[in-house]
XYZ file of C-alpha atoms in Angstrom:
558
model
C 15.980 -13.273 -31.862
C 13.579 -14.570 -29.221
C 10.952 -12.115 -28.005
C 9.676 -12.118 -24.438
C 6.941 -10.242 -22.609
C 6.138 -9.683 -18.939
C 2.695 -9.795 -17.372
C 2.315 -8.188 -13.951
C -0.799 -9.226 -12.034
C -1.783 -7.348 -8.863
C -4.169 -9.343 -6.669
C -5.690 -8.504 -3.304
C -2.873 -10.037 -1.249
C 0.111 -10.176 -3.586
C 1.560 -9.269 -6.959
C 3.044 -11.819 -9.323
C 5.120 -11.366 -12.462
C 5.578 -13.888 -15.264
C 8.156 -13.939 -18.052
C 6.497 -15.396 -21.147
C 7.927 -16.626 -24.445
C 5.738 -14.875 -27.013
C 6.325 -17.637 -29.559
C 4.366 -20.265 -27.640
C 3.137 -18.826 -24.325
C 5.634 -20.850 -22.276
C 6.331 -19.485 -18.800
C 10.078 -19.054 -18.260
C 9.894 -17.625 -14.757
C 7.468 -16.317 -12.174
C 7.728 -14.538 -8.843
C 5.231 -13.554 -6.121
C 5.523 -10.685 -3.621
C 3.184 -10.575 -0.616
C 2.253 -7.043 0.487
C 3.819 -6.569 3.963
C 1.662 -3.638 5.116
C -1.509 -5.300 3.889
C -0.535 -8.581 5.574
C -0.317 -6.647 8.842
C -3.793 -5.239 8.040
C -2.552 -1.679 8.342
C -5.029 1.029 7.299
C -7.927 -1.469 7.418
C -10.962 -1.677 9.691
C -13.154 -4.688 8.812
C -15.812 -3.535 11.298
C -16.690 -0.657 8.954
C -15.646 -2.478 5.755
C -12.614 -0.229 5.293
C -9.852 -1.851 3.239
C -7.010 0.428 2.136
C -3.592 -0.430 0.717
C -0.409 1.615 0.760
C 0.994 2.126 -2.746
C 4.474 1.328 -1.428
C 3.374 -2.321 -1.137
C 2.720 -2.262 -4.858
C 5.781 -0.276 -5.867
C 8.088 -2.528 -3.854
C 6.357 -5.574 -5.317
C 6.830 -4.248 -8.826
C 10.591 -3.977 -8.431
C 11.001 -7.263 -6.583
C 9.000 -9.453 -8.961
C 10.329 -8.130 -12.257
C 13.968 -8.120 -11.195
C 13.433 -11.667 -9.948
C 11.973 -13.020 -13.204
C 14.771 -11.298 -15.115
C 17.332 -13.044 -12.925
C 15.590 -16.433 -13.059
C 15.020 -16.441 -16.817
C 18.461 -15.046 -17.703
C 17.056 -13.442 -20.855
C 18.797 -10.453 -22.413
C 17.143 -7.124 -21.528
C 16.771 -6.147 -25.193
C 14.665 -9.275 -25.859
C 11.949 -8.154 -23.402
C 9.612 -6.340 -25.769
C 6.644 -5.422 -23.639
C 5.070 -5.191 -20.179
C 1.383 -4.975 -19.265
C -0.126 -4.471 -15.819
C -3.436 -5.814 -14.577
C -4.872 -5.030 -11.149
C -7.938 -5.472 -8.985
C -10.587 -2.823 -9.417
C -12.105 -0.503 -8.820
C -9.157 0.540 -6.650
C -8.621 4.300 -7.088
C -5.959 6.385 -5.359
C -5.291 10.133 -5.052
C -2.189 11.548 -6.748
C -0.456 14.925 -6.811
C 0.080 17.183 -9.813
C 3.404 15.525 -10.638
C 1.829 12.062 -10.550
C 3.093 10.999 -7.113
C 0.810 8.842 -4.992
C -0.434 11.096 -2.203
C 0.403 8.456 0.412
C 4.056 8.805 -0.616
C 4.155 12.505 0.246
C 4.957 14.180 3.560
C 2.092 14.254 6.021
C 0.013 11.562 4.332
C 2.201 8.490 4.828
C -0.122 6.970 7.460
C -3.465 8.462 6.399
C -5.850 5.713 5.195
C -7.786 8.224 3.094
C -4.621 8.907 1.095
C -4.208 5.206 0.297
C -5.500 3.107 -2.540
C -9.160 2.315 -1.802
C -9.223 -1.420 -2.483
C -12.034 -2.977 -4.519
C -13.493 -4.658 -1.405
C -13.747 -1.397 0.569
C -17.445 -0.761 1.198
C -17.293 2.474 3.158
C -19.100 4.287 0.328
C -22.483 2.531 0.466
C -24.290 5.801 1.254
C -22.565 7.592 -1.612
C -23.374 4.787 -4.074
C -27.038 5.003 -3.068
C -26.976 8.747 -3.746
C -25.497 8.191 -7.204
C -28.200 5.660 -8.041
C -30.991 7.897 -6.789
C -29.698 10.889 -8.738
C -29.189 8.874 -11.945
C -32.899 8.009 -11.914
C -34.282 11.372 -10.838
C -32.237 14.229 -12.273
C -33.963 14.224 -15.656
C -30.900 13.692 -17.813
C -28.921 10.695 -19.049
C -28.904 7.618 -16.807
C -25.142 7.201 -16.533
C -25.517 3.828 -14.823
C -27.278 2.061 -17.693
C -24.131 0.504 -19.209
C -22.992 -0.600 -15.750
C -25.947 -2.835 -15.044
C -28.216 0.006 -13.938
C -26.909 0.001 -10.345
C -23.777 1.849 -9.258
C -21.772 0.063 -6.558
C -19.902 1.240 -3.494
C -16.971 -0.788 -4.849
C -16.515 1.704 -7.695
C -14.628 4.873 -8.607
C -16.990 7.837 -8.057
C -18.624 6.515 -4.867
C -15.252 5.973 -3.205
C -13.922 9.378 -4.186
C -17.106 11.069 -2.974
C -16.807 9.297 0.378
C -13.193 10.400 0.875
C -14.045 13.950 -0.247
C -16.633 14.233 2.500
C -14.545 12.527 5.158
C -11.136 14.144 4.710
C -10.733 17.627 3.248
C -6.973 17.546 3.806
C -6.677 14.718 1.280
C -8.884 16.438 -1.259
C -7.036 19.750 -0.937
C -3.695 18.009 -1.600
C -4.958 15.886 -4.516
C -4.685 16.880 -8.173
C -6.388 13.849 -9.700
C -7.337 10.232 -8.992
C -6.029 7.191 -10.824
C -7.149 3.599 -10.926
C -4.483 1.232 -9.636
C -3.851 -0.212 -13.121
C -3.369 3.293 -14.537
C -1.064 4.427 -11.725
C 1.387 1.511 -12.029
C 1.396 1.875 -15.815
C 2.065 5.613 -15.447
C 4.876 4.882 -12.988
C 6.698 2.756 -15.586
C 5.929 4.716 -18.745
C 7.879 7.643 -20.168
C 4.674 9.624 -20.845
C 4.467 11.918 -17.815
C 1.774 14.385 -18.932
C -1.196 13.288 -16.815
C -3.650 14.882 -19.220
C -2.253 13.001 -22.221
C -1.605 9.735 -20.418
C -3.695 6.856 -21.786
C -6.208 5.650 -19.192
C -7.678 2.154 -19.229
C -10.912 1.673 -21.187
C -11.617 -1.365 -19.032
C -11.398 0.556 -15.745
C -13.199 3.663 -16.970
C -16.028 1.850 -18.708
C -16.839 -0.674 -16.013
C -16.315 1.504 -12.927
C -16.349 5.234 -13.770
C -19.454 5.455 -16.001
C -17.361 6.325 -19.053
C -19.154 5.749 -22.370
C -18.636 7.044 -25.886
C -22.338 7.773 -26.394
C -22.287 10.669 -23.919
C -18.794 11.865 -24.717
C -16.815 10.127 -21.993
C -17.285 10.640 -18.257
C -20.598 11.796 -16.740
C -21.458 15.431 -17.367
C -20.196 18.028 -14.878
C -23.781 19.110 -14.230
C -24.621 15.607 -12.992
C -21.472 15.332 -10.875
C -21.972 18.760 -9.311
C -25.365 17.672 -7.968
C -23.511 15.045 -5.955
C -20.678 17.336 -4.864
C -18.986 20.341 -6.519
C -15.639 18.613 -5.942
C -16.520 15.834 -8.392
C -17.350 18.359 -11.112
C -14.022 20.152 -10.599
C -12.159 16.826 -10.477
C -13.594 15.873 -13.863
C -11.395 18.511 -15.530
C -8.304 16.789 -14.110
C -9.263 13.292 -15.246
C -9.565 12.271 -18.911
C -11.768 12.375 -21.987
C -10.602 9.434 -24.098
C -9.809 5.892 -22.963
C -7.735 3.142 -24.557
C -7.693 -0.633 -24.846
C -4.785 -2.725 -23.628
C -3.492 -3.648 -27.070
C -2.291 -0.043 -27.329
C 0.987 1.523 -26.211
C 0.855 3.750 -23.125
C 4.539 4.599 -23.571
C 7.974 3.041 -23.289
C 9.773 2.098 -20.084
C 11.275 5.239 -18.595
C 14.990 5.499 -17.768
C 14.545 5.423 -13.981
C 12.626 2.152 -14.000
C 14.673 0.619 -16.813
C 17.730 0.993 -14.582
C 15.923 -0.416 -11.541
C 14.574 -3.434 -13.392
C 17.558 -4.227 -15.584
C 15.648 -3.542 -18.806
C 15.933 -1.093 -21.685
C 13.898 1.970 -22.575
C 12.847 0.207 -25.791
C 10.441 -1.992 -23.813
C 6.827 -1.112 -24.619
C 4.401 -0.425 -21.755
C 0.843 -1.405 -22.712
C -2.281 0.339 -21.427
C -3.316 -1.167 -18.083
C -6.366 -3.307 -17.385
C -8.223 -5.267 -14.705
C -7.189 -8.737 -13.580
C -10.365 -10.606 -14.485
C -10.468 -9.231 -18.008
C -6.817 -10.132 -18.542
C -7.553 -13.558 -17.049
C -10.276 -14.138 -19.612
C -7.786 -13.434 -22.389
C -5.256 -15.772 -20.761
C -7.937 -18.492 -20.697
C -8.789 -18.066 -24.426
C -12.227 -16.529 -23.896
C -14.588 -16.958 -26.842
C -18.239 -16.422 -27.766
C -20.778 -17.981 -25.357
C -18.076 -18.876 -22.796
C -18.271 -17.554 -19.247
C -14.824 -17.193 -17.667
C -14.970 -17.308 -13.867
C -11.921 -15.842 -12.129
C -12.253 -17.497 -8.732
C -10.229 -16.180 -5.838
C -11.182 -14.150 -2.774
C -14.093 -12.870 -4.868
C -15.122 -13.765 -8.405
C -15.275 -11.830 -11.608
C -17.306 -13.412 -14.381
C -16.321 -12.293 -17.870
C -17.929 -12.791 -21.281
C -17.419 -11.276 -24.720
C -19.975 -10.611 -27.422
C -20.028 -8.964 -30.814
C -21.326 -5.413 -31.057
C -23.984 -6.681 -33.467
C -25.287 -9.236 -30.955
C -25.477 -6.747 -28.083
C -26.654 -3.747 -30.090
C -28.371 -1.136 -27.922
C -29.420 -3.694 -25.300
C -28.236 -3.119 -21.751
C -27.875 -6.128 -19.464
C -29.428 -5.358 -16.084
C -27.779 -5.938 -12.748
C -24.229 -6.747 -13.906
C -20.957 -4.807 -13.598
C -21.070 -3.313 -17.032
C -20.681 -3.839 -20.732
C -17.771 -2.060 -22.336
C -16.564 -2.066 -25.925
C -12.980 -3.349 -25.921
C -12.592 -4.045 -22.202
C -11.551 -7.641 -22.922
C -10.966 -7.980 -26.662
C -10.785 -4.821 -28.810
C -13.729 -4.705 -31.196
C -15.951 -6.819 -28.950
C -18.136 -5.936 -25.982
C -16.865 -7.171 -22.628
C -19.521 -8.169 -20.086
C -18.624 -8.366 -16.381
C -20.406 -9.791 -13.351
C -19.171 -11.392 -10.142
C -19.511 -12.217 -6.462
C -18.140 -9.919 -3.759
C -16.972 -12.978 -1.838
C -16.116 -16.483 -3.016
C -12.934 -17.815 -1.417
C -13.454 -15.115 1.240
C -16.581 -16.945 2.422
C -14.554 -20.056 3.229
C -11.655 -17.993 4.602
C -14.067 -16.311 7.028
C -15.250 -19.697 8.294
C -11.664 -20.890 8.633
C -10.798 -17.814 10.716
C -13.781 -18.427 12.991
C -12.829 -22.048 13.610
C -9.150 -21.237 13.991
C -9.653 -18.697 16.787
C -9.031 -21.190 19.620
C -5.867 -22.425 17.906
C -4.468 -18.930 17.368
C -5.450 -17.532 20.754
C -5.121 -20.526 23.053
C -2.873 -23.177 21.535
C -0.385 -20.942 19.715
C -0.225 -18.530 22.657
C 0.469 -21.360 25.062
C 3.721 -21.273 27.016
C 3.829 -25.088 26.966
C 4.845 -25.255 23.305
C 8.212 -24.106 21.996
C 8.375 -21.568 19.180
C 9.491 -24.319 16.827
C 6.507 -26.486 17.800
C 4.153 -23.538 17.323
C 5.560 -22.882 13.852
C 5.175 -26.529 12.881
C 1.614 -26.664 14.196
C 0.671 -23.454 12.429
C 2.080 -24.746 9.118
C 0.207 -28.038 9.501
C -3.079 -26.268 10.245
C -2.634 -23.948 7.263
C -1.975 -26.841 4.891
C -4.723 -29.183 6.098
C -7.555 -27.037 7.463
C -9.695 -26.357 4.373
C -8.668 -29.594 2.682
C -9.822 -31.713 5.639
C -13.117 -29.835 5.882
C -13.678 -30.333 2.144
C -13.056 -34.087 2.352
C -15.562 -34.518 5.174
C -18.106 -32.151 3.597
C -17.942 -34.017 0.311
C -18.731 -37.268 2.136
C -22.003 -35.841 3.498
C -24.875 -37.253 1.447
C -27.222 -34.794 -0.202
C -30.063 -36.551 1.600
C -28.560 -35.492 4.943
C -29.795 -32.254 6.457
C -27.366 -29.419 5.701
C -27.954 -25.773 6.712
C -28.840 -23.179 4.085
C -26.406 -20.259 3.800
C -25.995 -17.061 1.803
C -22.684 -15.992 0.253
C -23.145 -12.283 1.061
C -20.441 -11.954 3.745
C -19.133 -8.961 1.784
C -22.423 -7.829 0.275
C -23.699 -8.709 -3.187
C -21.964 -7.596 -6.351
C -24.259 -9.187 -8.947
C -26.924 -9.689 -9.927
C -28.149 -6.285 -8.686
C -25.399 -4.795 -6.527
C -26.298 -4.273 -2.887
C -23.385 -4.005 -0.471
C -25.706 -3.476 2.503
C -26.765 -7.120 2.414
C -25.308 -9.536 4.956
C -24.920 -13.282 4.984
C -27.134 -15.626 6.981
C -27.267 -19.317 7.880
C -30.484 -21.162 8.688
C -31.337 -24.721 9.632
C -28.661 -25.289 12.284
C -29.367 -28.043 14.830
C -27.453 -29.912 17.520
C -26.452 -32.362 14.823
C -24.799 -29.651 12.733
C -21.018 -30.031 12.678
C -18.289 -27.951 11.076
C -18.296 -29.984 7.804
C -22.074 -29.441 7.486
C -21.624 -25.674 7.725
C -18.674 -25.822 5.335
C -20.810 -27.736 2.828
C -23.577 -25.145 3.192
C -21.076 -22.361 2.443
C -19.762 -24.187 -0.631
C -23.348 -24.588 -1.784
C -23.916 -20.868 -1.172
C -21.021 -19.663 -3.314
C -22.127 -22.006 -6.097
C -25.744 -20.828 -5.826
C -24.508 -17.231 -6.063
C -22.774 -18.195 -9.307
C -26.008 -19.779 -10.560
C -27.884 -16.516 -9.982
C -25.388 -14.743 -12.239
C -25.674 -17.351 -15.002
C -29.460 -17.174 -14.815
C -29.409 -13.375 -15.093
C -27.235 -13.468 -18.215
C -29.539 -16.002 -19.841
C -32.696 -14.109 -18.802
C -31.202 -11.062 -20.535
C -30.583 -13.031 -23.730
C -26.849 -13.703 -23.286
C -26.247 -17.336 -24.219
C -23.767 -19.404 -22.175
C -22.586 -22.758 -23.521
C -19.559 -23.464 -21.353
C -17.827 -22.216 -18.231
C -14.060 -21.783 -17.837
C -12.611 -21.637 -14.345
C -9.349 -19.913 -13.504
C -7.658 -19.018 -10.242
C -6.567 -20.819 -7.097
C -9.983 -22.133 -6.086
C -10.608 -23.539 -9.571
C -7.348 -25.481 -9.646
C -7.133 -26.594 -6.022
C -10.669 -27.636 -5.080
C -12.261 -30.445 -7.112
C -15.073 -30.582 -4.527
C -16.094 -26.976 -5.183
C -15.751 -27.326 -8.955
C -17.849 -30.496 -9.078
C -20.488 -28.833 -6.902
C -20.463 -25.831 -9.235
C -20.901 -28.047 -12.318
C -23.888 -29.718 -10.654
C -25.460 -26.436 -9.571
C -24.980 -24.770 -12.965
C -25.810 -27.997 -14.855
C -22.976 -27.071 -17.207
C -19.500 -28.467 -17.919
C -16.622 -26.488 -16.416
C -13.163 -26.449 -17.975
C -10.209 -25.523 -15.761
C -7.388 -23.439 -17.223
C -3.988 -25.046 -16.765
C -2.096 -21.859 -15.989
C -1.569 -20.860 -12.369
C -1.271 -17.272 -13.533
C -3.996 -16.751 -16.146
C -4.433 -12.981 -15.456
C -0.653 -12.408 -15.661
C -0.575 -14.516 -18.837
C -3.418 -12.435 -20.276
C -1.508 -9.259 -19.443
C 1.518 -10.703 -21.243
C -0.683 -11.377 -24.281
C -1.764 -7.725 -24.331
C 1.904 -6.733 -24.062
C 2.773 -8.915 -27.055
C 0.138 -7.193 -29.182
C 1.129 -3.701 -28.022
C 4.748 -4.532 -28.873
C 3.733 -5.516 -32.413
C 4.578 -9.220 -32.059
C 0.978 -10.147 -32.922
C -1.574 -8.264 -34.966
C -4.476 -8.639 -32.542
C -5.476 -10.091 -29.172
C -7.443 -13.029 -30.591
C -4.485 -14.198 -32.674
C -2.089 -13.824 -29.730
C -4.468 -15.576 -27.323
C -4.781 -18.626 -29.569
C -0.995 -19.067 -29.555
C -0.102 -17.913 -26.040
C -3.262 -18.668 -24.044
C -3.574 -21.410 -21.451
C -4.605 -24.948 -22.251
C -7.082 -26.767 -19.999
C -6.076 -29.357 -17.434
C -9.440 -30.723 -16.319
C -13.153 -30.667 -17.042
C -16.032 -31.265 -14.647
C -19.370 -32.526 -15.942
C -22.768 -32.305 -14.225
C -23.831 -35.455 -12.394
C -27.434 -36.111 -13.390
C -28.319 -37.692 -10.039
C -27.279 -34.536 -8.178
C -28.471 -31.811 -10.534
C -32.138 -32.186 -9.464
C -31.272 -32.161 -5.772
C -29.214 -28.988 -6.124
C -32.071 -27.359 -8.031
C -34.294 -27.958 -4.980
C -31.625 -26.640 -2.609
C -31.306 -23.542 -4.794
C -34.930 -22.690 -4.060
C -34.185 -22.732 -0.320
C -31.216 -20.388 -0.987
C -33.509 -18.015 -2.900
C -36.121 -18.027 -0.133
C -33.537 -17.195 2.524
C -32.064 -14.504 0.283
C -35.455 -12.916 -0.332
C -36.167 -12.860 3.409
C -32.811 -11.255 4.288
C -33.155 -8.693 1.495
C -36.683 -7.759 2.606
C -35.511 -7.268 6.198
C -32.515 -5.222 5.036
C -34.750 -2.968 2.947
C -37.079 -2.442 5.911
C -34.191 -1.449 8.146
C -32.722 0.984 5.616
């Protein structure tokens, strides 16, 4: 009998499901669901960096995508052996004592503080600063040391602390908090005891300061110095964590009926999208996997022997088993990658949206056609013209910090800047400067790993930007002075989740074995161009100088 597995990948804008043949990794079907409330930007306020998502977007997407891949693939329900969920993170949400998302209960349906606090929400900068200050001054264990030594406003405790101070009604109605990947896994699984439910090692280790050496989560004495609520919440969270090759439960009857599956289907422990993507791209020693979308997550694995007691400074953590069980997963990343270019597109598109598309001269059909044409050609046309600009031509210098800086050395208070604009500067020049900026940000991460003794021999790119923009990938190869292989799969994180599901279901003995069989092949490789490597090295110095200036000014003002 054939054996199939489903990977469910929750991104920032949409969720996609893939039905995978466990025998060879072939994709039988896939389906994408765009979050309707998020698309309308409900519960968000970019002016204060507030980005919240209603869990109903995710629950509706879950049902739509899985029922769709079941229908498309026409496989028998009993042949679907496992499901694994990966999500963005850290994206925690408050839940009630019976495990219901608070935003799905009466009185909280429209309250942003009851929603999932998306990874890119930076409303908790003040709280993150407090956590960092306390970790260095309280006289006990530095709970940030395995998370790069700097706790970020993008992460679990800072976000919860911010909501606790802002909205007592939410806190009073909340029993516990769950990461997005844990909540969706809990929703599907038949294990309904929140205390016994298996939480993600990946999420807890990278974002919640969980570590075996100090017995799990930070001590209540430390948390109480931040806020008594955090200390009391700790009792309603978890002690142990689990890797995604393990079984969180089996599909419960309610969701088996909704999805057209059986209760024999295994539900694996949840994980984060980038870590699953690394598995889908066949991550190995000395390979840096760059998941390139709205932001980036950069993932590496290393043996416990190689890492030892060393802590890598300024990254997003090192966690035993967060990628491959038995190996240490290392995470870094940029808070904005594709988002940098999307911001520029939105700026340039303002006259089209507000003047042309609001014009009474055009019919609705003409407006729709124009909008579709702009969407399909905008970035592509800019990229073509930017690529044609010679490196000898004056191009502005830009920073990629439009959403703060994730790594190296998290600082979400930083802002982007552009210098060197003249009357000769056109849109393609600025676009080229922004492409340079996101590639220089990647270079800073690679340099930090290598400065800390983590060897990188090759880079693997996955995600929409990696597959769709040769210009950006060639620029990145030149800036890094390293070859970059591009994973063939459109859905590497979902494929990685499916690989975890196959191991949890007992089809494969371990993740490495399953990844070798089911993982994505590579469709392209970009090599550094010697003539351009030296020029980009000089441009990198200008990027560093601008960055140092902006950071100094930010520190003065704060």
